[in-house]
PDB file of C-alpha atoms in Angstrom:
ATOM      1  CA  MET A 781     -58.538  10.540 -32.267  1.00 52.00           C
ATOM      2  CA  ASN A 782     -55.793   8.300 -30.830  1.00 60.00           C
ATOM      3  CA  ARG A 783     -53.387   9.850 -28.357  1.00 63.00           C
ATOM      4  CA  PRO A 784     -49.711   9.068 -28.832  1.00 68.00           C
ATOM      5  CA  CYS A 785     -48.285   6.469 -26.491  1.00 85.00           C
ATOM      6  CA  ARG A 786     -46.564   8.360 -23.701  1.00 88.00           C
ATOM      7  CA  CYS A 787     -44.422   5.331 -22.938  1.00 93.00           C
ATOM      8  CA  LEU A 788     -40.938   3.876 -23.341  1.00 95.00           C
ATOM      9  CA  LEU A 789     -39.965   1.556 -26.167  1.00 95.00           C
ATOM     10  CA  LYS A 790     -40.830  -1.788 -24.538  1.00 93.00           C
ATOM     11  CA  GLN A 791     -44.255  -0.580 -23.406  1.00 92.00           C
ATOM     12  CA  ALA A 792     -44.849   0.735 -26.941  1.00 92.00           C
ATOM     13  CA  GLY A 793     -44.355  -2.798 -28.282  1.00 92.00           C
ATOM     14  CA  GLU A 794     -40.930  -2.043 -29.739  1.00 94.00           C
ATOM     15  CA  GLU A 795     -39.290  -5.102 -28.145  1.00 95.00           C
ATOM     16  CA  GLU A 796     -36.412  -5.475 -30.624  1.00 97.00           C
ATOM     17  CA  LEU A 797     -35.526  -1.789 -30.586  1.00 96.00           C
ATOM     18  CA  ALA A 798     -35.799  -1.721 -26.782  1.00 96.00           C
ATOM     19  CA  GLN A 799     -33.317  -4.598 -26.618  1.00 97.00           C
ATOM     20  CA  THR A 800     -30.900  -2.783 -28.950  1.00 97.00           C
ATOM     21  CA  VAL A 801     -31.111   0.410 -26.880  1.00 97.00           C
ATOM     22  CA  SER A 802     -30.625  -1.580 -23.659  1.00 97.00           C
ATOM     23  CA  GLU A 803     -27.491  -3.205 -25.112  1.00 97.00           C
ATOM     24  CA  TYR A 804     -26.172   0.225 -26.120  1.00 97.00           C
ATOM     25  CA  VAL A 805     -26.777   1.608 -22.632  1.00 97.00           C
ATOM     26  CA  SER A 806     -25.036  -1.383 -21.036  1.00 97.00           C
ATOM     27  CA  THR A 807     -21.885  -0.720 -23.085  1.00 97.00           C
ATOM     28  CA  LEU A 808     -21.500   2.935 -22.136  1.00 98.00           C
ATOM     29  CA  ASP A 809     -18.268   3.865 -20.396  1.00 98.00           C
ATOM     30  CA  PRO A 810     -18.936   4.242 -16.664  1.00 97.00           C
ATOM     31  CA  ASP A 811     -17.320   7.699 -16.760  1.00 98.00           C
ATOM     32  CA  ILE A 812     -20.075   9.055 -19.002  1.00 98.00           C
ATOM     33  CA  LYS A 813     -22.978   6.885 -17.905  1.00 98.00           C
ATOM     34  CA  ALA A 814     -25.705   8.190 -15.565  1.00 98.00           C
ATOM     35  CA  ASP A 815     -26.047   6.090 -12.433  1.00 97.00           C
ATOM     36  CA  GLY A 816     -29.138   3.916 -12.075  1.00 97.00           C
ATOM     37  CA  GLU A 817     -30.989   6.299  -9.787  1.00 98.00           C
ATOM     38  CA  LEU A 818     -30.463   9.293 -12.081  1.00 98.00           C
ATOM     39  CA  TYR A 819     -31.391   7.217 -15.146  1.00 98.00           C
ATOM     40  CA  ARG A 820     -34.682   6.042 -13.594  1.00 97.00           C
ATOM     41  CA  ALA A 821     -35.542   9.558 -12.375  1.00 98.00           C
ATOM     42  CA  ARG A 822     -35.002  10.943 -15.873  1.00 98.00           C
ATOM     43  CA  LEU A 823     -37.134   8.255 -17.481  1.00 97.00           C
ATOM     44  CA  ASP A 824     -39.895   8.861 -14.906  1.00 96.00           C
ATOM     45  CA  LYS A 825     -39.941  12.540 -15.907  1.00 96.00           C
ATOM     46  CA  CYS A 826     -39.953  11.637 -19.579  1.00 96.00           C
ATOM     47  CA  GLY A 827     -42.867   9.280 -18.929  1.00 93.00           C
ATOM     48  CA  SER A 828     -45.010  12.168 -17.767  1.00 92.00           C
ATOM     49  CA  CYS A 829     -44.006  14.513 -20.609  1.00 94.00           C
ATOM     50  CA  ASP A 830     -46.388  15.289 -23.470  1.00 92.00           C
ATOM     51  CA  SER A 831     -43.385  15.232 -25.846  1.00 94.00           C
ATOM     52  CA  LEU A 832     -42.828  11.483 -25.369  1.00 96.00           C
ATOM     53  CA  ASN A 833     -44.229   9.369 -28.185  1.00 95.00           C
ATOM     54  CA  SER A 834     -43.528   5.637 -28.134  1.00 95.00           C
ATOM     55  CA  GLY A 835     -40.076   6.028 -26.623  1.00 96.00           C
ATOM     56  CA  MET A 836     -39.068   8.971 -28.768  1.00 96.00           C
ATOM     57  CA  CYS A 837     -38.804  12.628 -27.768  1.00 96.00           C
ATOM     58  CA  VAL A 838     -40.696  14.704 -30.325  1.00 95.00           C
ATOM     59  CA  LYS A 839     -38.627  17.762 -29.346  1.00 95.00           C
ATOM     60  CA  CYS A 840     -35.341  16.343 -30.680  1.00 95.00           C
ATOM     61  CA  GLY A 841     -36.087  12.915 -32.186  1.00 96.00           C
ATOM     62  CA  CYS A 842     -33.934  10.938 -29.741  1.00 96.00           C
ATOM     63  CA  TYR A 843     -34.838   7.724 -27.993  1.00 97.00           C
ATOM     64  CA  VAL A 844     -35.168   8.960 -24.425  1.00 97.00           C
ATOM     65  CA  GLU A 845     -33.712   5.766 -22.981  1.00 98.00           C
ATOM     66  CA  MET A 846     -30.462   6.514 -24.840  1.00 97.00           C
ATOM     67  CA  ARG A 847     -30.370  10.234 -24.077  1.00 98.00           C
ATOM     68  CA  ALA A 848     -31.127   9.746 -20.370  1.00 98.00           C
ATOM     69  CA  ALA A 849     -28.282   7.210 -20.007  1.00 98.00           C
ATOM     70  CA  VAL A 850     -25.514   9.791 -20.549  1.00 98.00           C
ATOM     71  CA  LYS A 851     -25.028  11.910 -17.444  1.00 97.00           C
ATOM     72  CA  LYS A 852     -23.992  15.115 -19.298  1.00 97.00           C
ATOM     73  CA  ASN A 853     -27.111  15.076 -21.493  1.00 97.00           C
ATOM     74  CA  ARG A 854     -30.025  17.346 -20.731  1.00 96.00           C
ATOM     75  CA  CYS A 855     -33.714  17.343 -21.535  1.00 97.00           C
ATOM     76  CA  PRO A 856     -34.320  19.135 -24.873  1.00 95.00           C
ATOM     77  CA  SER A 857     -37.646  20.622 -23.759  1.00 92.00           C
ATOM     78  CA  GLU A 858     -37.966  24.328 -23.141  1.00 90.00           C
ATOM     79  CA  ASP A 859     -38.966  23.367 -19.592  1.00 87.00           C
ATOM     80  CA  LYS A 860     -35.730  21.374 -19.075  1.00 91.00           C
ATOM     81  CA  LEU A 861     -37.367  18.582 -17.092  1.00 93.00           C
ATOM     82  CA  TRP A 862     -33.933  17.159 -16.231  1.00 95.00           C
TER      83      TRP A 862
END
C-alpha cells in the first residue's frame, strides 16, 4: 500500500500548481501576510503532519502553502499545530 506524499506541492511534482500558489502568496497584502519566518515554521509543522497529502490538508482541503501565508489563519487540525 502506498503512503500519501507528506510533502508540499513542488515536492509532490505539482510544479505548475506550486508556481500558481507562489504567485498568489507573493501578491498578498503585507498587512495580512505572515512574515517569512512564521511562514516557514508553519510549513515545517505541516510537513510533519499526517494530514498533509501532496500539498493539501486533508482536514480542510486547503493548499497548506496558501493557508500558512495569511498570518490570521490557523491550523485546522484538532491539535492546532500552528
